[in-house]
Short mmCIF file of C-alpha atoms in Angstrom, two decimals:
data_model
loop_
_atom_site.label_atom_id
_atom_site.label_comp_id
_atom_site.label_asym_id
_atom_site.label_seq_id
_atom_site.Cartn_x
_atom_site.Cartn_y
_atom_site.Cartn_z
CA UNK A 1 7.12 43.86 43.50
CA UNK A 2 5.28 46.90 43.67
CA UNK A 3 1.57 46.55 44.64
CA UNK A 4 -0.77 47.90 42.57
CA UNK A 5 -3.11 49.06 44.77
CA UNK A 6 -0.59 51.56 46.03
CA UNK A 7 -0.30 53.01 42.95
CA UNK A 8 -4.03 54.07 43.00
CA UNK A 9 -3.85 55.69 46.52
CA UNK A 10 -1.98 58.62 45.81
CA UNK A 11 -1.95 61.21 48.78
CA UNK A 12 -2.20 64.82 47.09
CA UNK A 13 -2.79 66.71 49.59
CA UNK A 14 -2.00 66.78 53.48
CA UNK A 15 -4.08 69.31 55.71
CA UNK A 16 -1.71 70.01 59.28
CA UNK A 17 -3.82 71.56 61.95
CA UNK A 18 -0.30 73.52 62.76
CA UNK A 19 -1.64 74.96 65.87
CA UNK A 20 -5.13 75.56 67.72
CA UNK A 21 -4.23 79.02 68.32
CA UNK A 22 -6.22 81.38 66.12
CA UNK A 23 -6.78 85.11 67.00
CA UNK A 24 -10.41 84.82 65.57
CA UNK A 25 -13.27 82.74 66.89
CA UNK A 26 -15.45 82.16 63.66
CA UNK A 27 -18.89 80.93 64.01
CA UNK A 28 -18.43 77.99 61.47
CA UNK A 29 -15.01 76.97 62.39
CA UNK A 30 -14.17 73.28 62.85
CA UNK A 31 -12.00 73.27 65.95
CA UNK A 32 -13.66 72.99 69.25
CA UNK A 33 -10.54 73.28 71.61
CA UNK A 34 -9.51 76.95 72.70
CA UNK A 35 -6.03 78.39 72.44
CA UNK A 36 -5.63 77.13 76.39
CA UNK A 37 -5.01 74.12 74.80
CA UNK A 38 -2.08 75.08 72.35
CA UNK A 39 0.41 73.48 74.51
CA UNK A 40 -0.59 70.03 73.35
CA UNK A 41 0.68 71.74 69.59
CA UNK A 42 3.36 69.31 68.06
CA UNK A 43 6.66 70.58 68.80
CA UNK A 44 8.80 71.61 66.18
CA UNK A 45 10.84 68.34 66.04
CA UNK A 46 7.75 66.33 66.01
CA UNK A 47 6.41 68.55 63.39
CA UNK A 48 9.96 67.74 61.69
CA UNK A 49 9.26 64.29 61.96
CA UNK A 50 5.68 64.49 60.36
CA UNK A 51 7.16 66.37 57.38
CA UNK A 52 10.01 63.58 56.88
CA UNK A 53 7.07 60.79 57.02
CA UNK A 54 5.28 62.57 54.39
CA UNK A 55 8.39 62.99 52.23
CA UNK A 56 8.99 59.34 52.69
CA UNK A 57 5.39 58.50 51.48
CA UNK A 58 6.07 61.06 48.59
CA UNK A 59 9.12 59.35 47.34
CA UNK A 60 6.94 56.37 47.14
CA UNK A 61 4.40 58.00 44.71
CA UNK A 62 4.27 59.34 41.25
CA UNK A 63 3.91 62.81 42.56
CA UNK A 64 5.09 64.63 46.25
CA UNK A 65 2.00 65.73 48.17
CA UNK A 66 1.41 69.33 48.93
CA UNK A 67 1.39 70.10 52.56
CA UNK A 68 -1.05 72.95 53.56
CA UNK A 69 -0.10 74.72 56.78
CA UNK A 70 -3.54 75.33 58.13
CA UNK A 71 -5.12 75.89 61.87
CA UNK A 72 -6.20 77.55 63.75
CA UNK A 73 -4.30 80.40 62.48
CA UNK A 74 -0.90 79.12 61.53
CA UNK A 75 1.07 82.55 61.46
CA UNK A 76 0.48 82.19 65.58
CA UNK A 77 2.72 79.72 65.39
CA UNK A 78 6.72 80.93 65.95
CA UNK A 79 8.49 78.45 64.11
CA UNK A 80 5.91 78.06 60.93
CA UNK A 81 8.60 79.30 58.41
CA UNK A 82 11.27 77.20 59.70
CA UNK A 83 8.76 74.16 59.26
CA UNK A 84 7.74 75.56 55.68
CA UNK A 85 11.35 75.53 54.68
CA UNK A 86 12.01 71.98 56.21
CA UNK A 87 9.09 70.97 53.80
CA UNK A 88 10.46 72.43 50.90
CA UNK A 89 13.75 71.06 51.43
CA UNK A 90 12.12 67.70 51.44
CA UNK A 91 10.73 67.97 48.10
CA UNK A 92 7.02 68.78 49.58
CA UNK A 93 5.48 71.41 48.06
CA UNK A 94 4.12 74.01 50.90
CA UNK A 95 0.89 76.17 50.91
CA UNK A 96 -0.44 78.22 53.73
CA UNK A 97 -4.07 78.44 54.65
CA UNK A 98 -4.54 81.65 56.89
CA UNK A 99 -7.66 84.06 57.61
CA UNK A 100 -5.19 87.20 56.82
CA UNK A 101 -5.30 89.47 59.43
CA UNK A 102 -1.71 89.32 60.52
CA UNK A 103 -0.56 89.92 57.38
CA UNK A 104 1.65 93.08 57.28
CA UNK A 105 4.34 94.03 54.72
CA UNK A 106 6.97 91.99 57.19
CA UNK A 107 5.10 88.74 57.33
CA UNK A 108 3.89 89.19 53.62
CA UNK A 109 7.89 89.64 53.10
CA UNK A 110 8.51 86.46 54.92
CA UNK A 111 5.96 84.59 53.31
CA UNK A 112 7.09 85.45 49.39
CA UNK A 113 11.00 84.47 50.81
CA UNK A 114 9.64 80.88 51.88
CA UNK A 115 8.12 80.12 48.64
CA UNK A 116 4.67 79.04 49.13
CA UNK A 117 2.88 77.87 46.55
CA UNK A 118 0.06 79.43 47.65
CA UNK A 119 -1.53 81.47 49.87
CA UNK A 120 -5.64 80.97 50.71
CA UNK A 121 -7.24 83.93 52.41
CA UNK A 122 -10.70 83.18 53.82
CA UNK A 123 -13.36 85.94 52.81
CA UNK A 124 -16.85 84.82 53.94
CA UNK A 125 -18.65 88.04 52.13
CA UNK A 126 -17.74 90.66 49.89
CA UNK A 127 -18.89 93.45 52.88
CA UNK A 128 -17.32 94.16 56.14
CA UNK A 129 -21.00 93.84 57.37
CA UNK A 130 -21.44 90.14 56.28
CA UNK A 131 -17.58 88.79 56.76
CA UNK A 132 -17.53 90.38 60.09
CA UNK A 133 -20.60 88.85 61.58
CA UNK A 134 -19.57 85.45 60.51
CA UNK A 135 -15.57 86.23 61.82
CA UNK A 136 -16.84 87.69 64.87
CA UNK A 137 -14.63 90.09 64.85
CA UNK A 138 -15.13 93.84 63.91
CA UNK A 139 -12.39 94.97 61.40
CA UNK A 140 -11.30 91.79 60.40
CA UNK A 141 -12.87 91.77 56.54
CA UNK A 142 -10.75 95.42 56.55
CA UNK A 143 -7.26 93.83 57.92
CA UNK A 144 -7.95 90.50 55.50
CA UNK A 145 -8.03 92.77 52.44
CA UNK A 146 -5.16 94.99 53.90
CA UNK A 147 -3.14 91.36 53.99
CA UNK A 148 -4.05 90.31 50.69
CA UNK A 149 -2.40 93.91 49.60
CA UNK A 150 0.82 92.87 50.93
CA UNK A 151 0.93 89.64 49.38
CA UNK A 152 -0.31 91.16 46.08
CA UNK A 153 2.75 93.43 46.44
CA UNK A 154 5.09 90.90 46.73
CA UNK A 155 3.90 88.73 44.09
CA UNK A 156 2.46 86.10 46.32
CA UNK A 157 -0.13 83.81 44.47
CA UNK A 158 -3.19 83.61 46.90
CA UNK A 159 -6.56 82.55 46.40
CA UNK A 160 -10.20 83.59 48.06
CA UNK A 161 -11.77 80.62 49.99
CA UNK A 162 -15.61 81.28 51.51
CA UNK A 163 -17.51 79.29 53.30
CA UNK A 164 -20.97 79.29 51.87
CA UNK A 165 -24.12 79.48 54.48
CA UNK A 166 -27.36 80.96 54.13
CA UNK A 167 -25.97 84.22 55.22
CA UNK A 168 -23.72 84.67 52.58
CA UNK A 169 -24.98 82.54 50.03
CA UNK A 170 -26.49 85.54 48.14
CA UNK A 171 -22.89 87.41 47.65
CA UNK A 172 -21.19 84.48 46.08
CA UNK A 173 -21.03 86.40 42.50
CA UNK A 174 -19.96 89.41 44.49
CA UNK A 175 -17.14 87.23 46.44
CA UNK A 176 -16.01 86.36 42.82
CA UNK A 177 -15.55 89.85 41.22
CA UNK A 178 -14.22 90.89 44.38
CA UNK A 179 -11.52 88.03 44.01
CA UNK A 180 -11.00 88.99 40.25
CA UNK A 181 -10.52 92.59 41.34
CA UNK A 182 -8.12 91.91 43.93
CA UNK A 183 -6.10 89.96 41.77
CA UNK A 184 -6.81 86.49 43.17
CA UNK A 185 -5.83 83.20 41.04
CA UNK A 186 -8.83 81.05 42.13
CA UNK A 187 -11.66 80.74 44.07
CA UNK A 188 -12.59 77.98 46.41
CA UNK A 189 -15.90 77.53 47.60
CA UNK A 190 -16.67 75.51 50.81
CA UNK A 191 -20.04 73.98 51.34
CA UNK A 192 -20.55 74.01 55.11
CA UNK A 193 -20.18 71.06 57.20
CA UNK A 194 -21.57 71.05 60.54
CA UNK A 195 -18.70 70.17 62.66
CA UNK A 196 -16.91 71.98 65.75
CA UNK A 197 -18.47 75.22 66.15
CA UNK A 198 -20.02 74.96 62.90
CA UNK A 199 -22.58 72.60 64.60
CA UNK A 200 -24.26 75.29 66.13
CA UNK A 201 -25.22 76.70 62.45
CA UNK A 202 -26.56 73.63 61.26
CA UNK A 203 -30.31 74.17 61.92
CA UNK A 204 -29.77 78.23 61.35
CA UNK A 205 -27.46 78.82 58.23
CA UNK A 206 -27.34 75.32 56.37
CA UNK A 207 -28.65 75.81 52.98
CA UNK A 208 -31.47 73.32 52.39
CA UNK A 209 -30.81 70.45 49.90
CA UNK A 210 -32.57 72.66 46.86
CA UNK A 211 -30.64 75.70 48.03
CA UNK A 212 -27.31 73.45 47.77
CA UNK A 213 -28.56 72.24 44.20
CA UNK A 214 -29.02 76.12 43.21
CA UNK A 215 -25.76 77.32 44.12
CA UNK A 216 -24.35 74.57 42.10
CA UNK A 217 -25.52 75.51 39.19
CA UNK A 218 -24.88 79.26 39.93
CA UNK A 219 -21.26 78.50 40.80
CA UNK A 220 -21.04 76.56 37.41
CA UNK A 221 -22.05 79.50 35.46
CA UNK A 222 -19.37 81.35 36.94
CA UNK A 223 -16.84 78.64 36.26
CA UNK A 224 -18.03 78.43 33.10
CA UNK A 225 -17.04 82.25 32.37
CA UNK A 226 -13.20 80.75 32.54
CA UNK A 227 -11.59 83.78 34.45
CA UNK A 228 -10.61 82.30 37.71
CA UNK A 229 -10.02 78.92 38.50
CA UNK A 230 -12.90 77.84 40.76
CA UNK A 231 -13.22 74.64 42.70
CA UNK A 232 -15.81 73.69 45.27
CA UNK A 233 -14.93 71.58 48.31
CA UNK A 234 -17.05 70.07 50.43
CA UNK A 235 -19.73 69.99 47.85
CA UNK A 236 -18.75 66.63 45.94
CA UNK A 237 -22.32 66.96 43.86
CA UNK A 238 -20.65 69.87 42.10
CA UNK A 239 -18.99 66.92 40.21
CA UNK A 240 -22.68 65.48 38.68
CA UNK A 241 -24.07 69.20 38.01
CA UNK A 242 -20.91 70.34 35.84
CA UNK A 243 -21.62 66.90 33.81
CA UNK A 244 -25.27 67.83 33.68
CA UNK A 245 -24.77 71.44 32.75
CA UNK A 246 -22.19 70.50 29.81
CA UNK A 247 -19.17 72.16 31.60
CA UNK A 248 -17.23 69.28 32.33
CA UNK A 249 -15.60 68.69 28.92
CA UNK A 250 -15.04 72.57 28.19
CA UNK A 251 -13.28 72.81 31.54
CA UNK A 252 -11.12 69.65 31.46
CA UNK A 253 -10.08 70.77 27.60
CA UNK A 254 -9.61 74.36 28.32
CA UNK A 255 -7.26 73.72 31.70
CA UNK A 256 -7.34 76.19 34.69
CA UNK A 257 -6.94 79.92 33.96
CA UNK A 258 -5.36 80.23 37.46
CA UNK A 259 -2.75 77.85 36.99
CA UNK A 260 -2.53 74.54 38.16
CA UNK A 261 -3.96 73.54 41.46
CA UNK A 262 -1.35 72.91 44.10
CA UNK A 263 -1.96 69.10 44.82
CA UNK A 264 -4.33 67.95 41.54
CA UNK A 265 -6.61 69.39 39.41
CA UNK A 266 -9.33 67.94 36.96
CA UNK A 267 -7.30 65.78 34.65
CA UNK A 268 -9.13 62.81 33.87
CA UNK A 269 -11.98 61.66 36.14
CA UNK A 270 -11.85 63.47 39.12
CA UNK A 271 -13.84 62.49 42.64
CA UNK A 272 -16.17 65.18 44.55
CA UNK A 273 -15.43 63.86 48.15
CA UNK A 274 -12.02 63.21 48.43
CA UNK A 275 -11.64 62.36 52.01
CA UNK A 276 -9.08 59.39 52.71
CA UNK A 277 -8.94 58.96 49.00
CA UNK A 278 -6.39 61.92 47.94
CA UNK A 279 -6.88 63.86 51.15
CA UNK A 280 -5.79 63.51 54.58
CA UNK A 281 -5.94 65.73 57.79
CA UNK A 282 -3.63 65.42 60.69
CA UNK A 283 -5.20 67.23 63.73
CA UNK A 284 -2.47 69.34 66.11
CA UNK A 285 -2.01 66.84 68.39
CA UNK A 286 -0.86 64.29 65.51
CA UNK A 287 -4.34 62.68 65.27
CA UNK A 288 -4.86 61.56 61.36
CA UNK A 289 -8.40 62.12 59.79
CA UNK A 290 -9.80 61.62 56.29
CA UNK A 291 -10.55 65.13 56.35
CA UNK A 292 -10.70 68.15 58.84
CA UNK A 293 -14.49 67.60 58.84
CA UNK A 294 -15.02 63.98 59.59
CA UNK A 295 -14.22 63.25 63.23
CA UNK A 296 -13.34 59.60 62.31
CA UNK A 297 -9.54 59.06 63.98
CA UNK A 298 -7.65 56.89 61.73
CA UNK A 299 -4.32 56.55 63.79
CA UNK A 300 -1.92 59.17 64.92
CA UNK A 301 1.43 60.16 63.67
CA UNK A 302 3.28 60.35 66.95
CA UNK A 303 2.69 56.44 67.16
CA UNK A 304 2.34 55.29 63.66
CA UNK A 305 4.14 55.70 60.44
CA UNK A 306 1.90 58.09 58.30
CA UNK A 307 2.24 55.96 55.21
CA UNK A 308 1.06 52.80 57.65
CA UNK A 309 -2.09 54.78 58.17
CA UNK A 310 -2.61 56.04 54.81
CA UNK A 311 -2.21 52.21 53.26
CA UNK A 312 -3.91 50.29 56.36
CA UNK A 313 -6.31 52.42 57.71
CA UNK A 314 -9.66 49.89 57.84
CA UNK A 315 -11.71 53.56 57.33
CA UNK A 316 -9.74 55.07 54.83
CA UNK A 317 -10.17 51.75 52.67
CA UNK A 318 -14.11 51.89 53.07
CA UNK A 319 -14.25 55.10 51.64
CA UNK A 320 -11.96 54.59 48.79
CA UNK A 321 -13.95 51.72 47.74
CA UNK A 322 -17.43 53.07 47.93
CA UNK A 323 -18.99 50.28 47.40
CA UNK A 324 -20.45 50.34 50.98
CA UNK A 325 -22.34 53.93 50.62
CA UNK A 326 -25.84 53.30 51.65
CA UNK A 327 -29.33 54.80 50.78
CA UNK A 328 -29.45 56.84 47.26
CA UNK A 329 -25.67 57.34 47.09
CA UNK A 330 -25.39 54.00 46.85
CA UNK A 331 -27.69 53.63 44.01
CA UNK A 332 -26.82 56.79 42.36
CA UNK A 333 -24.96 56.58 38.99
CA UNK A 334 -22.96 59.34 39.99
CA UNK A 335 -21.67 57.80 42.99
CA UNK A 336 -17.66 56.87 41.45
CA UNK A 337 -17.27 61.00 40.86
CA UNK A 338 -19.28 62.30 43.51
CA UNK A 339 -19.35 60.17 46.71
CA UNK A 340 -21.58 62.37 48.70
CA UNK A 341 -20.22 64.22 51.64
CA UNK A 342 -18.89 61.86 54.25
CA UNK A 343 -18.77 64.58 56.98
CA UNK A 344 -22.07 65.66 56.57
CA UNK A 345 -23.24 62.00 56.94
CA UNK A 346 -21.40 61.27 59.87
CA UNK A 347 -22.69 64.62 61.43
CA UNK A 348 -26.55 63.74 60.39
CA UNK A 349 -26.17 59.86 61.20
CA UNK A 350 -23.19 59.14 62.97
CA UNK A 351 -22.05 56.65 59.83
CA UNK A 352 -19.90 58.15 57.29
CA UNK A 353 -21.23 55.81 54.57
CA UNK A 354 -24.86 56.71 54.69
CA UNK A 355 -26.50 59.02 52.07
CA UNK A 356 -25.52 62.55 51.77
CA UNK A 357 -28.27 64.45 53.54
CA UNK A 358 -27.71 67.83 51.79
CA UNK A 359 -28.00 66.48 48.25
CA UNK A 360 -31.69 67.44 46.16
CA UNK A 361 -30.58 64.75 43.32
CA UNK A 362 -33.07 61.67 43.26
CA UNK A 363 -30.97 59.27 41.00
CA UNK A 364 -33.45 57.05 38.94
CA UNK A 365 -31.47 53.99 39.86
CA UNK A 366 -32.87 54.93 43.66
CA UNK A 367 -36.22 55.78 42.18
CA UNK A 368 -36.68 51.95 40.76
#
């Protein structure tokens, strides 16, 4: 007899830190290990075993998960395209997350031939001055734009990712317009979580709760244009804002202008924080985390089956249930669609069930 609880626990996206190596040293990166630790990256055989484990899990679900090859910089991994091919052969939808600076005409051709569903390119500003400051490398903006051009020439679908900080928040609409002019299918906006190298930005570049709230409204207005698919990551209170602003029903009815979202979308009731709910992150040594910004180790795929971790982890179960949320998150009427960022709660309090520290909303339920 099929376990009814398992049918609700659908893994939609698995982000794999395919290598710790990277050609950049971005100020807000989640990684804390240096390139010298790359010898600990999973081997080709181990990576293929992970892919098979993911495929086995997916065959027991209504849908096969998307595997996002991330890093570090995944294009630094020599067997990357072999592994992308293995994923596709197993029925898994592969996607690629890259800084774009290593994509020349040849690499773009290989990406096209690999038939990844989508490539995400990080642009943390609409100008070289802003982007290069966060990426800590002069010329990285120009190289990323050039890489995007090569992808466009090969008809590879791509999206633009931006990590929002005080330093670049004023360029939000400019990045949106740039993405549109470049031919992107989507803009994904990541709200900074102070982990890894990003911990140093916690005091200097984190938006205040009030600034976050205003940016959520600004994003909502861009989303409402219906020109590009807009998605907010690590900003779960966006699910509240789009309802308060009257956008949710219109967006759900119209669908995404940029096509389907690999791994999900907004059909039916969605949830802001998907850590452990529809998303997992596997580190370069096989450790499994609820997401890439929440350093709570739930197991290791080199020692345990991915499906066992997904279905049996007590930490993942607590996050899914949500009944133990504390502070105003626990009292909030939007807790089932928002949940607060568990990564920011953990960074602030060392407790992933604490209230979201960067949410300005005071629920009426908490004020009673």
